[in-house]
């Protein structure tokens, strides 16, 4: 299941009434399961995008007077197990982009800010450090649902004054897919985005590396054609290195003659033969009869 879809409470369209002999509606059971879910397992975050103005009190009063408020976006069904598996929080930020209709940079560019009840300090969590985010999630789970519901989470750049949103369209494929780990991570993220069928996903995952690259190249050409040119290495074949052969193998395959074989194997004989050829020919010595 996806980061925000594990165990969702969405009712089935066919579950309008009792479907078993006891007259129990499956949809009601789903609602009961949803009620039993605790903040330790799943949370809903109310988030605000952008830096907090230094003159927040004055700005809040002005916004209230003008009837304007900061936009709050709701991220529901954030499952702890899925969040833990989302090592770089790409899936989390993809959901944020969906609900806000904004383009964001890489998650490690941002931090999560919040005021924890009872603490005088503004808490900052680095999205570039996985354990910090998971620790914060667990800390939120210690609150009552009422107190947690009042929390507002601000996502803003870690570097003060940095640009919050991307003006250009971010690339879908952010890393070179030249090894199994990067391929597996990209496929998992693409599956969560709903861009790849389970059959294709399974086929690429189970294929040998050479075949997997070919299948992945086809998938990229279909889903992100504008970026496919950056990943031509998936379809390029490496020149096969010539196998080193012994002299005997070269002779057997007809690559060298018997004379070349002898010259290479016995260079001293070749040298004597060449010297003999270069010597002025003397007349043959006559023998007595």
mmCIF file of C-alpha atoms in Angstrom:
data_model
loop_
_atom_site.group_PDB
_atom_site.id
_atom_site.type_symbol
_atom_site.label_atom_id
_atom_site.label_comp_id
_atom_site.label_asym_id
_atom_site.label_seq_id
_atom_site.Cartn_x
_atom_site.Cartn_y
_atom_site.Cartn_z
ATOM 1 C CA UNK A 1 0.000 0.000 0.000
ATOM 2 C CA UNK A 2 0.998 3.599 -0.446
ATOM 3 C CA UNK A 3 2.234 6.048 2.131
ATOM 4 C CA UNK A 4 -1.202 7.520 2.703
ATOM 5 C CA UNK A 5 -3.388 4.562 1.786
ATOM 6 C CA UNK A 6 -2.614 1.726 4.173
ATOM 7 C CA UNK A 7 -5.827 0.573 5.805
ATOM 8 C CA UNK A 8 -7.886 3.479 4.535
ATOM 9 C CA UNK A 9 -11.477 3.922 5.643
ATOM 10 C CA UNK A 10 -12.946 4.458 2.193
ATOM 11 C CA UNK A 11 -16.191 2.521 1.873
ATOM 12 C CA UNK A 12 -16.777 0.124 -0.954
ATOM 13 C CA UNK A 13 -19.479 1.173 -3.406
ATOM 14 C CA UNK A 14 -20.990 -2.302 -3.119
ATOM 15 C CA UNK A 15 -21.162 -2.225 0.677
ATOM 16 C CA UNK A 16 -24.475 -0.451 0.963
ATOM 17 C CA UNK A 17 -26.096 -2.998 3.222
ATOM 18 C CA UNK A 18 -25.544 -6.193 5.216
ATOM 19 C CA UNK A 19 -23.744 -8.893 3.229
ATOM 20 C CA UNK A 20 -23.471 -11.765 5.703
ATOM 21 C CA UNK A 21 -26.016 -13.946 7.524
ATOM 22 C CA UNK A 22 -25.599 -12.000 10.748
ATOM 23 C CA UNK A 23 -26.610 -8.748 9.044
ATOM 24 C CA UNK A 24 -23.240 -7.043 9.642
ATOM 25 C CA UNK A 25 -22.303 -4.323 7.200
ATOM 26 C CA UNK A 26 -18.585 -4.620 6.236
ATOM 27 C CA UNK A 27 -18.405 -0.841 5.897
ATOM 28 C CA UNK A 28 -19.352 -0.513 9.565
ATOM 29 C CA UNK A 29 -16.514 -2.858 10.480
ATOM 30 C CA UNK A 30 -14.127 -0.664 8.516
ATOM 31 C CA UNK A 31 -15.358 2.384 10.424
ATOM 32 C CA UNK A 32 -14.794 0.563 13.725
ATOM 33 C CA UNK A 33 -11.253 -0.354 12.680
ATOM 34 C CA UNK A 34 -10.629 3.256 11.756
ATOM 35 C CA UNK A 35 -11.780 4.439 15.177
ATOM 36 C CA UNK A 36 -9.393 2.010 16.864
ATOM 37 C CA UNK A 37 -6.398 3.435 14.974
ATOM 38 C CA UNK A 38 -4.207 5.486 17.302
ATOM 39 C CA UNK A 39 -1.834 8.371 16.671
ATOM 40 C CA UNK A 40 1.006 5.871 17.090
ATOM 41 C CA UNK A 41 -0.113 4.179 13.882
ATOM 42 C CA UNK A 42 -1.601 6.939 11.728
ATOM 43 C CA UNK A 43 -1.833 10.720 11.825
ATOM 44 C CA UNK A 44 -3.337 13.644 9.930
ATOM 45 C CA UNK A 45 -1.141 16.720 9.612
ATOM 46 C CA UNK A 46 -2.449 20.238 9.109
ATOM 47 C CA UNK A 47 0.393 21.978 7.254
ATOM 48 C CA UNK A 48 1.298 25.503 6.176
ATOM 49 C CA UNK A 49 3.855 26.108 3.442
ATOM 50 C CA UNK A 50 6.430 28.874 3.700
ATOM 51 C CA UNK A 51 8.417 30.775 6.326
ATOM 52 C CA UNK A 52 6.711 32.296 9.326
ATOM 53 C CA UNK A 53 6.778 36.085 9.113
ATOM 54 C CA UNK A 54 8.961 37.700 11.785
ATOM 55 C CA UNK A 55 6.161 40.149 12.529
ATOM 56 C CA UNK A 56 3.647 37.332 12.844
ATOM 57 C CA UNK A 57 1.468 39.055 15.448
ATOM 58 C CA UNK A 58 1.133 42.208 13.390
ATOM 59 C CA UNK A 59 0.616 40.199 10.208
ATOM 60 C CA UNK A 60 -2.008 37.987 11.844
ATOM 61 C CA UNK A 61 -3.950 41.030 12.981
ATOM 62 C CA UNK A 62 -3.719 42.542 9.509
ATOM 63 C CA UNK A 63 -4.791 39.316 7.821
ATOM 64 C CA UNK A 64 -7.686 38.988 10.249
ATOM 65 C CA UNK A 65 -8.741 42.530 9.497
ATOM 66 C CA UNK A 66 -8.557 41.895 5.770
ATOM 67 C CA UNK A 67 -10.290 38.564 6.122
ATOM 68 C CA UNK A 68 -7.234 36.647 4.940
ATOM 69 C CA UNK A 69 -5.589 33.664 6.593
ATOM 70 C CA UNK A 70 -2.660 31.426 5.757
ATOM 71 C CA UNK A 71 -3.617 28.451 3.617
ATOM 72 C CA UNK A 72 -3.726 25.220 5.630
ATOM 73 C CA UNK A 73 -3.468 21.920 3.769
ATOM 74 C CA UNK A 74 -4.561 18.576 5.171
ATOM 75 C CA UNK A 75 -2.424 15.458 4.805
ATOM 76 C CA UNK A 76 -4.534 12.584 6.047
ATOM 77 C CA UNK A 77 -3.762 8.912 6.681
ATOM 78 C CA UNK A 78 -0.016 9.282 7.232
ATOM 79 C CA UNK A 79 0.835 5.734 8.232
ATOM 80 C CA UNK A 80 3.893 5.321 10.446
ATOM 81 C CA UNK A 81 5.101 2.115 8.818
ATOM 82 C CA UNK A 82 4.881 3.591 5.325
ATOM 83 C CA UNK A 83 6.508 6.838 6.454
ATOM 84 C CA UNK A 84 9.399 4.849 7.914
ATOM 85 C CA UNK A 85 9.873 3.028 4.595
ATOM 86 C CA UNK A 86 9.867 6.344 2.710
ATOM 87 C CA UNK A 87 13.562 6.870 3.446
ATOM 88 C CA UNK A 88 13.963 10.221 1.640
ATOM 89 C CA UNK A 89 10.318 11.363 2.065
ATOM 90 C CA UNK A 90 9.810 11.636 -1.688
ATOM 91 C CA UNK A 91 6.347 10.104 -1.377
ATOM 92 C CA UNK A 92 5.361 12.442 1.442
ATOM 93 C CA UNK A 93 6.389 15.486 -0.595
ATOM 94 C CA UNK A 94 4.655 14.151 -3.679
ATOM 95 C CA UNK A 95 1.415 14.137 -1.664
ATOM 96 C CA UNK A 96 2.096 17.682 -0.442
ATOM 97 C CA UNK A 97 2.527 18.806 -4.053
ATOM 98 C CA UNK A 98 -0.759 17.132 -4.947
ATOM 99 C CA UNK A 99 -2.830 18.826 -2.244
ATOM 100 C CA UNK A 100 -1.159 22.244 -2.575
ATOM 101 C CA UNK A 101 -0.654 22.332 -6.359
ATOM 102 C CA UNK A 102 2.862 23.679 -5.718
ATOM 103 C CA UNK A 103 6.248 22.460 -6.951
ATOM 104 C CA UNK A 104 8.748 21.726 -4.202
ATOM 105 C CA UNK A 105 12.468 21.028 -4.222
ATOM 106 C CA UNK A 106 14.053 17.895 -2.754
ATOM 107 C CA UNK A 107 12.764 17.081 0.774
ATOM 108 C CA UNK A 108 16.208 17.566 2.360
ATOM 109 C CA UNK A 109 15.902 21.255 1.380
ATOM 110 C CA UNK A 110 13.148 21.743 3.999
ATOM 111 C CA UNK A 111 12.408 21.524 7.699
ATOM 112 C CA UNK A 112 9.230 20.929 9.692
ATOM 113 C CA UNK A 113 8.363 23.554 12.328
ATOM 114 C CA UNK A 114 5.795 23.264 15.090
ATOM 115 C CA UNK A 115 4.967 24.513 18.594
ATOM 116 C CA UNK A 116 4.740 21.524 20.908
ATOM 117 C CA UNK A 117 2.242 21.971 23.757
ATOM 118 C CA UNK A 118 4.039 22.921 26.972
ATOM 119 C CA UNK A 119 7.330 23.803 25.280
ATOM 120 C CA UNK A 120 8.471 27.455 24.988
ATOM 121 C CA UNK A 121 10.698 26.602 22.027
ATOM 122 C CA UNK A 122 9.822 26.415 18.356
ATOM 123 C CA UNK A 123 10.678 22.872 17.264
ATOM 124 C CA UNK A 124 12.585 22.299 14.011
ATOM 125 C CA UNK A 125 12.818 18.908 12.287
ATOM 126 C CA UNK A 126 15.207 18.346 9.379
ATOM 127 C CA UNK A 127 13.616 16.420 6.494
ATOM 128 C CA UNK A 128 17.132 15.455 5.480
ATOM 129 C CA UNK A 129 17.486 13.332 8.628
ATOM 130 C CA UNK A 130 15.090 10.387 8.565
ATOM 131 C CA UNK A 131 15.332 9.592 12.289
ATOM 132 C CA UNK A 132 14.415 13.157 13.269
ATOM 133 C CA UNK A 133 11.125 12.942 11.374
ATOM 134 C CA UNK A 134 10.257 9.533 12.832
ATOM 135 C CA UNK A 135 11.077 10.754 16.351
ATOM 136 C CA UNK A 136 8.775 13.744 15.828
ATOM 137 C CA UNK A 137 5.985 11.432 14.579
ATOM 138 C CA UNK A 138 6.293 9.345 17.751
ATOM 139 C CA UNK A 139 6.342 12.499 19.875
ATOM 140 C CA UNK A 140 3.075 13.671 18.326
ATOM 141 C CA UNK A 141 1.557 10.304 19.290
ATOM 142 C CA UNK A 142 2.028 11.129 22.994
ATOM 143 C CA UNK A 143 -0.552 13.924 22.738
ATOM 144 C CA UNK A 144 -4.256 13.501 23.174
ATOM 145 C CA UNK A 145 -6.194 13.587 19.914
ATOM 146 C CA UNK A 146 -7.675 16.922 20.935
ATOM 147 C CA UNK A 147 -4.283 18.575 21.498
ATOM 148 C CA UNK A 148 -2.824 16.967 18.409
ATOM 149 C CA UNK A 149 -5.722 18.275 16.329
ATOM 150 C CA UNK A 150 -4.742 21.837 17.249
ATOM 151 C CA UNK A 151 -1.185 21.457 15.966
ATOM 152 C CA UNK A 152 -0.167 23.249 12.797
ATOM 153 C CA UNK A 153 2.955 22.092 10.980
ATOM 154 C CA UNK A 154 4.937 24.563 8.933
ATOM 155 C CA UNK A 155 7.160 23.330 6.103
ATOM 156 C CA UNK A 156 9.783 25.857 5.067
ATOM 157 C CA UNK A 157 13.360 25.993 3.712
ATOM 158 C CA UNK A 158 16.122 25.148 6.174
ATOM 159 C CA UNK A 159 18.144 28.086 4.914
ATOM 160 C CA UNK A 160 16.572 31.397 5.841
ATOM 161 C CA UNK A 161 15.557 33.420 2.808
ATOM 162 C CA UNK A 162 15.848 30.469 0.418
ATOM 163 C CA UNK A 163 13.250 30.008 -2.314
ATOM 164 C CA UNK A 164 10.272 28.002 -1.086
ATOM 165 C CA UNK A 165 8.783 26.798 -4.368
ATOM 166 C CA UNK A 166 10.301 25.694 -7.642
ATOM 167 C CA UNK A 167 9.441 27.759 -10.695
ATOM 168 C CA UNK A 168 10.566 25.070 -13.107
ATOM 169 C CA UNK A 169 8.965 21.670 -13.328
ATOM 170 C CA UNK A 170 10.949 19.229 -11.153
ATOM 171 C CA UNK A 171 12.158 16.021 -12.715
ATOM 172 C CA UNK A 172 10.370 12.810 -11.840
ATOM 173 C CA UNK A 173 13.552 10.741 -12.115
ATOM 174 C CA UNK A 174 16.028 12.428 -9.792
ATOM 175 C CA UNK A 175 18.839 9.879 -9.768
ATOM 176 C CA UNK A 176 20.791 7.770 -12.233
ATOM 177 C CA UNK A 177 19.139 4.363 -12.483
ATOM 178 C CA UNK A 178 22.325 2.413 -13.023
ATOM 179 C CA UNK A 179 22.209 0.068 -10.042
ATOM 180 C CA UNK A 180 19.680 -2.206 -8.383
ATOM 181 C CA UNK A 181 19.147 -0.042 -5.269
ATOM 182 C CA UNK A 182 18.301 3.106 -7.266
ATOM 183 C CA UNK A 183 16.041 1.141 -9.608
ATOM 184 C CA UNK A 184 14.161 -0.505 -6.728
ATOM 185 C CA UNK A 185 13.702 2.830 -4.939
ATOM 186 C CA UNK A 186 12.432 4.585 -8.067
ATOM 187 C CA UNK A 187 9.996 1.769 -8.903
ATOM 188 C CA UNK A 188 8.602 1.818 -5.348
ATOM 189 C CA UNK A 189 8.066 5.588 -5.530
ATOM 190 C CA UNK A 190 6.523 5.332 -8.998
ATOM 191 C CA UNK A 191 4.185 2.602 -7.778
ATOM 192 C CA UNK A 192 2.995 4.847 -4.943
ATOM 193 C CA UNK A 193 2.373 7.618 -7.486
ATOM 194 C CA UNK A 194 0.202 5.180 -9.433
ATOM 195 C CA UNK A 195 2.378 5.386 -12.562
ATOM 196 C CA UNK A 196 3.211 1.703 -12.882
ATOM 197 C CA UNK A 197 1.076 -1.426 -12.944
ATOM 198 C CA UNK A 198 1.830 -4.169 -10.447
ATOM 199 C CA UNK A 199 2.554 -6.637 -13.283
ATOM 200 C CA UNK A 200 5.189 -4.341 -14.822
ATOM 201 C CA UNK A 201 6.597 -3.540 -11.394
ATOM 202 C CA UNK A 202 6.978 -7.237 -10.516
ATOM 203 C CA UNK A 203 8.447 -8.096 -13.910
ATOM 204 C CA UNK A 204 11.201 -5.476 -13.648
ATOM 205 C CA UNK A 205 11.942 -6.320 -10.019
ATOM 206 C CA UNK A 206 12.361 -10.032 -10.737
ATOM 207 C CA UNK A 207 14.335 -9.669 -13.983
ATOM 208 C CA UNK A 208 18.091 -9.937 -14.274
ATOM 209 C CA UNK A 209 19.903 -6.599 -14.378
ATOM 210 C CA UNK A 210 20.389 -6.446 -18.146
ATOM 211 C CA UNK A 211 16.754 -7.288 -18.863
ATOM 212 C CA UNK A 212 15.531 -5.027 -16.031
ATOM 213 C CA UNK A 213 17.290 -2.018 -17.592
ATOM 214 C CA UNK A 214 15.607 -2.680 -20.927
ATOM 215 C CA UNK A 215 12.162 -2.971 -19.338
ATOM 216 C CA UNK A 216 12.795 0.150 -17.262
ATOM 217 C CA UNK A 217 13.836 2.074 -20.384
ATOM 218 C CA UNK A 218 10.528 1.179 -22.013
ATOM 219 C CA UNK A 219 8.628 2.275 -18.901
ATOM 220 C CA UNK A 220 10.444 5.638 -18.766
ATOM 221 C CA UNK A 221 9.834 6.260 -22.475
ATOM 222 C CA UNK A 222 6.098 5.779 -21.865
ATOM 223 C CA UNK A 223 5.696 7.647 -18.558
ATOM 224 C CA UNK A 224 8.332 10.433 -18.684
ATOM 225 C CA UNK A 225 9.272 10.829 -22.371
ATOM 226 C CA UNK A 226 10.754 14.303 -21.800
ATOM 227 C CA UNK A 227 13.286 12.851 -19.357
ATOM 228 C CA UNK A 228 14.060 9.666 -21.266
ATOM 229 C CA UNK A 229 16.949 11.314 -23.137
ATOM 230 C CA UNK A 230 18.784 11.589 -19.798
ATOM 231 C CA UNK A 231 18.702 7.822 -19.357
ATOM 232 C CA UNK A 232 20.009 6.485 -22.668
ATOM 233 C CA UNK A 233 22.567 4.467 -20.703
ATOM 234 C CA UNK A 234 19.753 2.000 -20.012
ATOM 235 C CA UNK A 235 19.627 0.958 -23.668
ATOM 236 C CA UNK A 236 23.287 1.330 -24.647
ATOM 237 C CA UNK A 237 25.198 -1.927 -24.771
ATOM 238 C CA UNK A 238 28.790 -2.109 -23.677
ATOM 239 C CA UNK A 239 31.383 -3.303 -26.172
ATOM 240 C CA UNK A 240 32.294 -6.849 -25.324
ATOM 241 C CA UNK A 241 35.938 -7.214 -24.425
ATOM 242 C CA UNK A 242 37.856 -9.656 -26.583
ATOM 243 C CA UNK A 243 38.615 -12.827 -24.746
ATOM 244 C CA UNK A 244 42.327 -13.368 -24.272
ATOM 245 C CA UNK A 245 43.417 -16.398 -26.257
ATOM 246 C CA UNK A 246 46.564 -18.454 -26.045
ATOM 247 C CA UNK A 247 48.815 -18.940 -29.087
ATOM 248 C CA UNK A 248 47.493 -22.451 -29.487
ATOM 249 C CA UNK A 249 43.886 -21.161 -29.509
ATOM 250 C CA UNK A 250 44.758 -18.471 -32.065
ATOM 251 C CA UNK A 251 46.406 -21.081 -34.284
ATOM 252 C CA UNK A 252 43.450 -23.469 -33.878
ATOM 253 C CA UNK A 253 41.038 -20.676 -34.866
ATOM 254 C CA UNK A 254 43.161 -19.816 -37.897
ATOM 255 C CA UNK A 255 44.104 -16.343 -36.671
ATOM 256 C CA UNK A 256 47.854 -17.029 -37.091
ATOM 257 C CA UNK A 257 49.896 -19.305 -39.346
ATOM 258 C CA UNK A 258 52.274 -22.028 -38.179
ATOM 259 C CA UNK A 259 55.237 -19.782 -39.030
ATOM 260 C CA UNK A 260 53.775 -16.897 -36.948
ATOM 261 C CA UNK A 261 53.076 -19.336 -34.148
ATOM 262 C CA UNK A 262 56.721 -20.496 -34.119
ATOM 263 C CA UNK A 263 58.073 -16.940 -34.413
ATOM 264 C CA UNK A 264 56.078 -15.770 -31.383
ATOM 265 C CA UNK A 265 56.659 -18.857 -29.267
ATOM 266 C CA UNK A 266 60.333 -19.256 -30.151
ATOM 267 C CA UNK A 267 61.684 -15.736 -30.785
ATOM 268 C CA UNK A 268 65.304 -16.910 -30.543
ATOM 269 C CA UNK A 269 64.837 -19.240 -33.532
ATOM 270 C CA UNK A 270 63.241 -16.398 -35.485
ATOM 271 C CA UNK A 271 66.247 -14.203 -34.729
ATOM 272 C CA UNK A 272 68.710 -16.880 -35.929
ATOM 273 C CA UNK A 273 66.703 -17.444 -39.085
ATOM 274 C CA UNK A 274 66.623 -13.748 -39.900
ATOM 275 C CA UNK A 275 70.380 -13.452 -39.325
ATOM 276 C CA UNK A 276 70.968 -16.389 -41.610
ATOM 277 C CA UNK A 277 68.905 -14.747 -44.315
ATOM 278 C CA UNK A 278 70.886 -11.526 -43.969
ATOM 279 C CA UNK A 279 74.312 -13.259 -44.286
ATOM 280 C CA UNK A 280 76.027 -13.151 -47.687
ATOM 281 C CA UNK A 281 75.629 -16.636 -49.203
ATOM 282 C CA UNK A 282 78.872 -18.602 -49.408
ATOM 283 C CA UNK A 283 79.400 -21.300 -52.021
ATOM 284 C CA UNK A 284 78.738 -24.771 -50.871
ATOM 285 C CA UNK A 285 81.805 -26.625 -49.687
ATOM 286 C CA UNK A 286 82.762 -29.402 -52.039
ATOM 287 C CA UNK A 287 83.424 -32.805 -50.601
ATOM 288 C CA UNK A 288 85.991 -35.288 -51.760
ATOM 289 C CA UNK A 289 84.666 -38.228 -53.689
#
